[in-house]
C-alpha positions as a Markdown table, in Angstrom:
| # | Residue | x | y | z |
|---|---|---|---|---|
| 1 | Unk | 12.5 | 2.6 | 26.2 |
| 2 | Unk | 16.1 | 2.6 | 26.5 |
| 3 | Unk | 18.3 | 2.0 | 29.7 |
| 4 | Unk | 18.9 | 5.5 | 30.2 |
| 5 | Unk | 17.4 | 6.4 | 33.3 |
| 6 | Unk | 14.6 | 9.0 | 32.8 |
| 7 | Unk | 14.6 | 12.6 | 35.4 |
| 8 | Unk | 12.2 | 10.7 | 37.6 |
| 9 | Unk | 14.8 | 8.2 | 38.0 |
| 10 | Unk | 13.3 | 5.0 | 36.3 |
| 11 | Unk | 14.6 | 3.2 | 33.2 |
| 12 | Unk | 13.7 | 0.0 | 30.8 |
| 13 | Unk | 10.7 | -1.5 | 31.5 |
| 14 | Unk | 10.2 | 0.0 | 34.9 |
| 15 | Unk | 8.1 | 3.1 | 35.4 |
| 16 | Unk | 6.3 | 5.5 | 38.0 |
| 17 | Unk | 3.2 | 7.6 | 37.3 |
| 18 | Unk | 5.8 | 10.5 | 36.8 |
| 19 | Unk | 6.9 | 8.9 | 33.8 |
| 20 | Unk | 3.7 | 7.1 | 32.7 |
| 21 | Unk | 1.9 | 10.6 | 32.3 |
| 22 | Unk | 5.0 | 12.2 | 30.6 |
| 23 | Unk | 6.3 | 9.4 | 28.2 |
| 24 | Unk | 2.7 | 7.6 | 27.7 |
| 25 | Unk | 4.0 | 4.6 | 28.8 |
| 26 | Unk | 2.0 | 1.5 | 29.9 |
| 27 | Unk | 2.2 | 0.4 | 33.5 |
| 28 | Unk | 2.8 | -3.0 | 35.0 |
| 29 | Unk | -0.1 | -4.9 | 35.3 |
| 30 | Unk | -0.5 | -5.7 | 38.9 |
| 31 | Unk | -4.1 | -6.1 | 38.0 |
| 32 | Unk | -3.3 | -9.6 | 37.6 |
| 33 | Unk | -2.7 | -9.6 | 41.5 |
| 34 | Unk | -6.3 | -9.7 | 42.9 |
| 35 | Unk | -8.0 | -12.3 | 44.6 |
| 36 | Unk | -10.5 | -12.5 | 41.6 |
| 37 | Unk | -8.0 | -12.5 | 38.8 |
| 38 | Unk | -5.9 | -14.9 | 40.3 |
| 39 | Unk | -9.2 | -16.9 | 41.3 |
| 40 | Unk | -10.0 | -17.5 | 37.8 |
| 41 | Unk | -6.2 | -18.8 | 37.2 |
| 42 | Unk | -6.8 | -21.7 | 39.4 |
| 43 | Unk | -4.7 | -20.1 | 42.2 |
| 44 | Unk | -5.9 | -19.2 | 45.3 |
| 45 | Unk | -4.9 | -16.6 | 47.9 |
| 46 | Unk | -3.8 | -16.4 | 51.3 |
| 47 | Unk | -3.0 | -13.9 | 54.2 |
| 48 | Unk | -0.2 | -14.6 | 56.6 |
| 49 | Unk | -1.3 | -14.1 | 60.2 |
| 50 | Unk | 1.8 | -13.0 | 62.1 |
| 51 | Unk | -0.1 | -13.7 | 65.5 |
| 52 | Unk | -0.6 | -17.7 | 64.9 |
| 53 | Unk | 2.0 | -18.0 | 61.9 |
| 54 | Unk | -0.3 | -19.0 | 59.3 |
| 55 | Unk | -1.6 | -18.4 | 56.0 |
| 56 | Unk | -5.4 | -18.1 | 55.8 |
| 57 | Unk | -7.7 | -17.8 | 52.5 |
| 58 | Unk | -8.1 | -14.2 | 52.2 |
| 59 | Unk | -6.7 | -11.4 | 50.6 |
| 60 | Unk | -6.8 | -8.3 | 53.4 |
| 61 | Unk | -5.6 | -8.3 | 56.5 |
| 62 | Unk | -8.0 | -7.5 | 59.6 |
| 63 | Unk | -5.9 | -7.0 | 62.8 |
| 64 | Unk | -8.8 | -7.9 | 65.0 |
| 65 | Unk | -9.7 | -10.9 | 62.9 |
| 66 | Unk | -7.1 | -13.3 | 65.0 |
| 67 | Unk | -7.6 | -15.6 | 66.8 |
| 68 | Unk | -11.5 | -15.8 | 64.3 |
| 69 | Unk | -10.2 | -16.6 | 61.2 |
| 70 | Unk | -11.8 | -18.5 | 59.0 |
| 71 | Unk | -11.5 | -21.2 | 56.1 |
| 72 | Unk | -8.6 | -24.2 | 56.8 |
| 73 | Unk | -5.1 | -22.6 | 57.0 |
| 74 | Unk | -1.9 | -23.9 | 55.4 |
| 75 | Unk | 1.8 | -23.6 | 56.8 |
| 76 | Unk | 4.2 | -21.3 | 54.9 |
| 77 | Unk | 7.7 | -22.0 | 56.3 |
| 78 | Unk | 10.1 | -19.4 | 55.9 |
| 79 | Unk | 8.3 | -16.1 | 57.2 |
| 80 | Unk | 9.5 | -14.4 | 60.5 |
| 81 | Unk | 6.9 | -11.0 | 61.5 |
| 82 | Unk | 8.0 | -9.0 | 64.6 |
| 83 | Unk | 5.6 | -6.4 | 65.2 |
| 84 | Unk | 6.2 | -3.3 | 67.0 |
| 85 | Unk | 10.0 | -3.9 | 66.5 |
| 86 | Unk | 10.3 | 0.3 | 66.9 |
| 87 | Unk | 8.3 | 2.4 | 69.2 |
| 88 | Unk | 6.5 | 5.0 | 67.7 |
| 89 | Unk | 9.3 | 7.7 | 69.4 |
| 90 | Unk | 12.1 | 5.3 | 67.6 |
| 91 | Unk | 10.0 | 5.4 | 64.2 |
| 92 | Unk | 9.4 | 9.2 | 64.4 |
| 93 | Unk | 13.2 | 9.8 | 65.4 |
| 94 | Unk | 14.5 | 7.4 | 62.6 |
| 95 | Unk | 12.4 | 9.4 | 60.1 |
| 96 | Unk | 14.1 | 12.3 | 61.0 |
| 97 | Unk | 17.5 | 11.4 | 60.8 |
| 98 | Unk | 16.8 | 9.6 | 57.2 |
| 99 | Unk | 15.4 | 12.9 | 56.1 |
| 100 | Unk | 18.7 | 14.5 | 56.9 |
| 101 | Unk | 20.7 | 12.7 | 54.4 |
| 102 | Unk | 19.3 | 13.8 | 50.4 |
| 103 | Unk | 17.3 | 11.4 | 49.3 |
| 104 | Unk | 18.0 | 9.7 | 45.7 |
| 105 | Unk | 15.7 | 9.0 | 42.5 |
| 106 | Unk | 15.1 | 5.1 | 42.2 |
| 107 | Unk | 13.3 | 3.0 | 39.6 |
| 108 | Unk | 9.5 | 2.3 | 40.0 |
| 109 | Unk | 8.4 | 5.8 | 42.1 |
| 110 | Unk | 10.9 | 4.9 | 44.7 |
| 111 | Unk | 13.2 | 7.1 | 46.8 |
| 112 | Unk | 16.5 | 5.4 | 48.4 |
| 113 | Unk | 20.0 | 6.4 | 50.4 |
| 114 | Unk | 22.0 | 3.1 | 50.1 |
| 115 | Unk | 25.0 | 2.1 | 52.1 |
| 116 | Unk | 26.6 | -1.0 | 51.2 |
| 117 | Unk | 29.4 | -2.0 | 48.6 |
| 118 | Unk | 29.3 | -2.0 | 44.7 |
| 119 | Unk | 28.0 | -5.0 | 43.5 |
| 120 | Unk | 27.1 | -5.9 | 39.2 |
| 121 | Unk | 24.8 | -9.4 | 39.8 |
| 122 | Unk | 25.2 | -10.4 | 35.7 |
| 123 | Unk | 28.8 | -10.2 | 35.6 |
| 124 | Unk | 29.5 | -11.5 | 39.4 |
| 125 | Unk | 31.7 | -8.6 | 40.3 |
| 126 | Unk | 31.6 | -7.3 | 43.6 |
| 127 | Unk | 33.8 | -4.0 | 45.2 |
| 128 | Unk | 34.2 | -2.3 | 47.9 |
| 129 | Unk | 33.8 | 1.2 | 46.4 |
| 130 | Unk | 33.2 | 3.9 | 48.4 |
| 131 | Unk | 31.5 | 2.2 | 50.7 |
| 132 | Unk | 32.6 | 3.5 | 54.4 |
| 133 | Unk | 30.5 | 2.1 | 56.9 |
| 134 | Unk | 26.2 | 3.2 | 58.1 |
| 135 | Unk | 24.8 | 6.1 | 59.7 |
| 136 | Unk | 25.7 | 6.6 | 63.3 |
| 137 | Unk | 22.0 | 6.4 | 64.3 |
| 138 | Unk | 21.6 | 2.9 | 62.3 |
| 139 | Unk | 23.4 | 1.4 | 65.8 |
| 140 | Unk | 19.9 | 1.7 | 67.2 |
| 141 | Unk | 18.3 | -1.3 | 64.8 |
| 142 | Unk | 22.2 | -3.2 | 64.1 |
| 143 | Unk | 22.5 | -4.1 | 67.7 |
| 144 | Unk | 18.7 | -4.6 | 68.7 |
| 145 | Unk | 18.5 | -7.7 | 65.6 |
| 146 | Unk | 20.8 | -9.2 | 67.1 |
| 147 | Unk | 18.5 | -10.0 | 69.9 |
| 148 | Unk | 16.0 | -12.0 | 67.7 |
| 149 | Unk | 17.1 | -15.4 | 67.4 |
| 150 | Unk | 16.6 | -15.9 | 64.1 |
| 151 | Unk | 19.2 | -13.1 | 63.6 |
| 152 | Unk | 21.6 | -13.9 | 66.4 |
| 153 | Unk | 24.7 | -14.0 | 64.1 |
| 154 | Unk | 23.5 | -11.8 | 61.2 |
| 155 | Unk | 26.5 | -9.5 | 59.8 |
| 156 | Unk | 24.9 | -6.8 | 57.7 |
| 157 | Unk | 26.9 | -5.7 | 54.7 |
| 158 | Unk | 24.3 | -3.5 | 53.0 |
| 159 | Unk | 21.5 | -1.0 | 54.6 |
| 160 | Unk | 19.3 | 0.6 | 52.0 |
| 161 | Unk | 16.2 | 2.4 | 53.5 |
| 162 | Unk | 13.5 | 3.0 | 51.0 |
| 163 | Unk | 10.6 | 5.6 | 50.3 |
| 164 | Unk | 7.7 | 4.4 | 48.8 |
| 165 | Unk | 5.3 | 7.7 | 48.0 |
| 166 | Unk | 1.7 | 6.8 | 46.4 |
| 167 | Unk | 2.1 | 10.3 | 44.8 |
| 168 | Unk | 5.0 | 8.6 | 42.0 |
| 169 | Unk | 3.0 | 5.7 | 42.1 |
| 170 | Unk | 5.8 | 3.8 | 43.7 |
| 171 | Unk | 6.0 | 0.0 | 43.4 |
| 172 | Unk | 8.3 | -3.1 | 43.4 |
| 173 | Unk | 8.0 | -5.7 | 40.8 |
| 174 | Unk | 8.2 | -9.3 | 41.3 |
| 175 | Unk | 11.8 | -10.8 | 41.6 |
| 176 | Unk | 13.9 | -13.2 | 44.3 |
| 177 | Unk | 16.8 | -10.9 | 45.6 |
| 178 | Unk | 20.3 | -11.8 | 44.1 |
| 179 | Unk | 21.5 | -15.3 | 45.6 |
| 180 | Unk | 25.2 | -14.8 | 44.0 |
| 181 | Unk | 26.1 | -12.2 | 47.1 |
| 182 | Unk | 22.7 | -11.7 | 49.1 |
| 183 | Unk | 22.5 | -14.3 | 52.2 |
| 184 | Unk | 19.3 | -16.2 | 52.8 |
| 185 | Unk | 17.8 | -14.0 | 55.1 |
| 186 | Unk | 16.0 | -11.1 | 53.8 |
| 187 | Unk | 15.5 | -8.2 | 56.7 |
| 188 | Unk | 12.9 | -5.6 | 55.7 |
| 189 | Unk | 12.6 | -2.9 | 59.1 |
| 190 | Unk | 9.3 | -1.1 | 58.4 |
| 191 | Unk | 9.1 | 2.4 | 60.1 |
| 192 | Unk | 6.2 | 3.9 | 58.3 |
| 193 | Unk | 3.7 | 2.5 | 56.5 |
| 194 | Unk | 1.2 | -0.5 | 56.5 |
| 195 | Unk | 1.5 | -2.7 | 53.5 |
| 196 | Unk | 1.7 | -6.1 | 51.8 |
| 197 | Unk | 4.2 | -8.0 | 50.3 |
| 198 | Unk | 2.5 | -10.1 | 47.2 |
| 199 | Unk | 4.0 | -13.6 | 47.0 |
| 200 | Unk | 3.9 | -16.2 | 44.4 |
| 201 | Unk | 5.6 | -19.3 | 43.3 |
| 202 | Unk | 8.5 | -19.0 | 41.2 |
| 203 | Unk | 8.1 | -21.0 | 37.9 |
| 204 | Unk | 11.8 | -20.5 | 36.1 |
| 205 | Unk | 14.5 | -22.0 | 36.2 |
| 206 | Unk | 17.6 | -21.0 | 38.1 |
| 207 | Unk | 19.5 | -19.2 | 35.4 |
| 208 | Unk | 18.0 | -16.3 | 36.9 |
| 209 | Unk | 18.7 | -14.4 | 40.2 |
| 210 | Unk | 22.0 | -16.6 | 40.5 |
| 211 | Unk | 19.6 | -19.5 | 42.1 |
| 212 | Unk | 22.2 | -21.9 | 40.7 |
| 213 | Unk | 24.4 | -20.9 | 43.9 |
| 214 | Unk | 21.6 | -21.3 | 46.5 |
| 215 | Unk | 23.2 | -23.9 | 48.7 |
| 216 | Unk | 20.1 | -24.2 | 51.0 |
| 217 | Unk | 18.3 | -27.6 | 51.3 |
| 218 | Unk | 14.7 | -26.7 | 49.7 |
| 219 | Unk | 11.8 | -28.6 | 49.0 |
| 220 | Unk | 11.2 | -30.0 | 45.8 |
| 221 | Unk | 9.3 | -27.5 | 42.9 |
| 222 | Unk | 6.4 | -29.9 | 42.4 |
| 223 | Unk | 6.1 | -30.1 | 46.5 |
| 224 | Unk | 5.5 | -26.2 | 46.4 |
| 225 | Unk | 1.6 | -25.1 | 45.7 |
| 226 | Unk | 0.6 | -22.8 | 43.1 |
| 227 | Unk | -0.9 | -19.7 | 45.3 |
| 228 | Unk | -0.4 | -16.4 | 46.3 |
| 229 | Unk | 0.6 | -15.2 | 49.8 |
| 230 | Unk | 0.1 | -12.1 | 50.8 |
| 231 | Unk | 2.6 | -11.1 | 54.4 |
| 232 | Unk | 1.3 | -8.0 | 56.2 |
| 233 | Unk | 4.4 | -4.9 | 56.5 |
| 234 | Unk | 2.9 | -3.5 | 59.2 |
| 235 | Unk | 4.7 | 0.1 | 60.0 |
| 236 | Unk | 7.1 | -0.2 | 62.5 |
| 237 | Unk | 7.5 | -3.8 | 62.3 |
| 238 | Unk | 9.9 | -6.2 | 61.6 |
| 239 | Unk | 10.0 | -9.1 | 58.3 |
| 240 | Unk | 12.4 | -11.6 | 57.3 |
| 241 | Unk | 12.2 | -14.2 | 54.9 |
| 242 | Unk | 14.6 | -16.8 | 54.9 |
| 243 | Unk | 14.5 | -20.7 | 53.2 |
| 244 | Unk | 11.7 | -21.5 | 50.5 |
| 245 | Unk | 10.2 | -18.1 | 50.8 |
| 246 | Unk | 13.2 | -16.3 | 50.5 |
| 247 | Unk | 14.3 | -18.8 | 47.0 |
| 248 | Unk | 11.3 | -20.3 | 45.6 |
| 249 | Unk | 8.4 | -17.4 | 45.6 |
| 250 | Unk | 8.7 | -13.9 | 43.8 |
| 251 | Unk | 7.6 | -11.4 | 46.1 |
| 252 | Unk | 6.7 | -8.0 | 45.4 |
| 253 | Unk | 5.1 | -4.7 | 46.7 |
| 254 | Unk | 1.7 | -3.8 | 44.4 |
| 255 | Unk | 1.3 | -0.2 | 43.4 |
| 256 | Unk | -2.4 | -0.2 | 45.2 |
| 257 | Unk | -1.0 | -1.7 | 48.3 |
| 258 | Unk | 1.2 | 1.8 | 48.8 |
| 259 | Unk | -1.5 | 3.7 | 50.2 |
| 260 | Unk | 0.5 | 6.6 | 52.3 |
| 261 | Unk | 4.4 | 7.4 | 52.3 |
| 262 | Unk | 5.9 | 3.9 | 53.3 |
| 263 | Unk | 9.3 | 4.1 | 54.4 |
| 264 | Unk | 11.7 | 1.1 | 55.3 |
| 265 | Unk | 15.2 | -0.3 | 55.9 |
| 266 | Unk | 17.0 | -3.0 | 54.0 |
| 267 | Unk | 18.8 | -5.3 | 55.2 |
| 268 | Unk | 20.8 | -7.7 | 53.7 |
| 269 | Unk | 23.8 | -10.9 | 55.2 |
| 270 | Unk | 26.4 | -11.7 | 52.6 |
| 271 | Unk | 26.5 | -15.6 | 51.2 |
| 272 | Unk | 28.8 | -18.4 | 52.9 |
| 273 | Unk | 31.8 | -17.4 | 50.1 |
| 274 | Unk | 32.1 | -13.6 | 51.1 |
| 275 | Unk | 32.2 | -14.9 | 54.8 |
| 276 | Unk | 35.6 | -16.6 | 54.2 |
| 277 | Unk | 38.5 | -15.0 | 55.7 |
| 278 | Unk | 40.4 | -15.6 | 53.1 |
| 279 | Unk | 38.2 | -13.6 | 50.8 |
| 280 | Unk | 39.9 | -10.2 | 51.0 |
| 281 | Unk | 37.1 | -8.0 | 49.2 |
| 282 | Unk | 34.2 | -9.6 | 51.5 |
| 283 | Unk | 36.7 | -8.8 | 54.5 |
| 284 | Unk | 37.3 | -5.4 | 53.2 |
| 285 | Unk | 33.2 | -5.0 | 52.9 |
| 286 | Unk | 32.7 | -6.4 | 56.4 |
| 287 | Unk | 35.2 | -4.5 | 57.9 |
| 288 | Unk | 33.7 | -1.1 | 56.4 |
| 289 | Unk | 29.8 | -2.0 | 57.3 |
| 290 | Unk | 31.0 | -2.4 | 60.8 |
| 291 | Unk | 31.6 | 1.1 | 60.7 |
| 292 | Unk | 29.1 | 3.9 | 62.0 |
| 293 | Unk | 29.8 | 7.4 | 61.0 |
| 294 | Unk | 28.4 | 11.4 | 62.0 |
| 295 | Unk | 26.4 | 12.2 | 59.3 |
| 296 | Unk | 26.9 | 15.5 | 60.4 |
| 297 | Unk | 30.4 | 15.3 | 58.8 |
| 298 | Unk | 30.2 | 12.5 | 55.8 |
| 299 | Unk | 26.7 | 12.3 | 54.5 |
């Protein structure tokens, strides 16, 4: 289909159940995502275990499973899981005040309310727009990331919470976020909503996502194995991925993994060029996400 976005709010290849039923179109096959599937493709899976920071064969995560596991676990660098990041009185009072600003259509069944600057990845452009700062009740999680040391000096300059409703069928597809104007650390806040995110190497080369700016030591492509990672969302939780995670493995959210409304906050730093002072449009944008503002009066 064309790039005209459709009235559930998807467009090209990506689609939601909404628009499957209506348009006959074919989903994505995540049904190439299963431990059996990808078995037979020579590559093995894994499940991350937050509690000992490891990945262990498997494809599910038990909660009461640690410190049992079984199989032989292998390191994957790059993954930062801080459970019960909200209380459940923060999560229920953060839901609230999201569903008092309207809610938008997105691509893939998802709903979003994004506050950050415009940005156009392909041609490299990047504007302030209308961007004026984040909801007054986003001071909550800015200031309380700033006591994980990972995050210590982490300057957000986009927030974009998300709503993913198994009703539509919602779903992300597997990509690397931008690396032209996207910092290396990735901060997903998950309020409600257990889930997965579905990792697996990246075999392209980096002509796409802007990879030819990464500036990050990595290890070498041939030193990264050919598996699949699977890193528990738990709600009210805390994920970021940073390093080779963040810039050498696809990660993605599978349609069968959104088993009840799943609603989280994006996060995301800009790159070491938007940080220079002497870059007036990143100054402008930093300037304007430091900014909290009454919904009351500008949402």
């Amino acid at each position: 289909m064309s790039g005209k976005p459709r009235p559930c709010g998807c467009k090209g290849y990506r689609s939601c159940l909404l628009c499957e039923r209506e348009f006959n179109l074919l989903p994505f096959k995540d049904d190439i995502f299963t431990a059996d599937s990808l078995k037979e493709q020579g590559i093995p899976s894994y499940i991350y275990c937050p509690s000992c920071n490891l990945a262990w064969p498997g494809w599910d995560c038990d909660a009461d499973e640690h410190p049992n596991h079984s199989g032989e676990p292998i390191a994957f660098p790059g993954i930062y899981i801080q459970p019960e990041f909200f209380t459940e009185k923060e999560m229920i009072e953060l839901m609230n005040s999201f569903d008092s600003i309207p809610w938008e259509s997105s691509v893939s069944g998802r709903r979003k309310q994004n506050f950050g600057p415009k940005t156009n990845f392909k041609k490299r452009k990047l504007q302030l727009g209308s961007f004026k700062g984040v909801p007054s009740f986003s001071r909550l999680f800015q200031e309380r990331i700033q006591s994980v040391p990972l995050l210590r000096d982490y300057h957000t300059i986009e927030q974009c919470s998300l709503e993913y409703d198994p009703v539509r069928g919602a779903s992300i597809e597997p990509h690397i976020d931008d690396c032209w104007v996207w910092g290396e650390r990735i901060v997903t806040l998950n309020l409600a909503g257990d889930s997965y995110l579905t990792m697996t190497k990246y075999h392209g080369g980096d002509d796409k996502y802007n990879l030819q700016q990464v500036d990050v030591e990595l290890p070498k492509a041939e030193d990264i194995p050919d598996i699949c990672v699977r890193i528990p969302q738990p709600a009210r939780s805390l994920v970021v991925i940073y390093g080779s995670a963040r810039y050498q493995w696809l990660h993605c959210v599978l349609r069968r993994d959104i088993r009840e409304q799943r609603v989280c906050i994006a996060l995301r730093e800009f790159t070491k060029q938007f940080l220079d002072p002497n870059d007036s449009t990143g100054q402008a944008v930093l300037k304007a996400a430091s900014n909290y503002f009454d919904c009351d009066k500008q949402c």
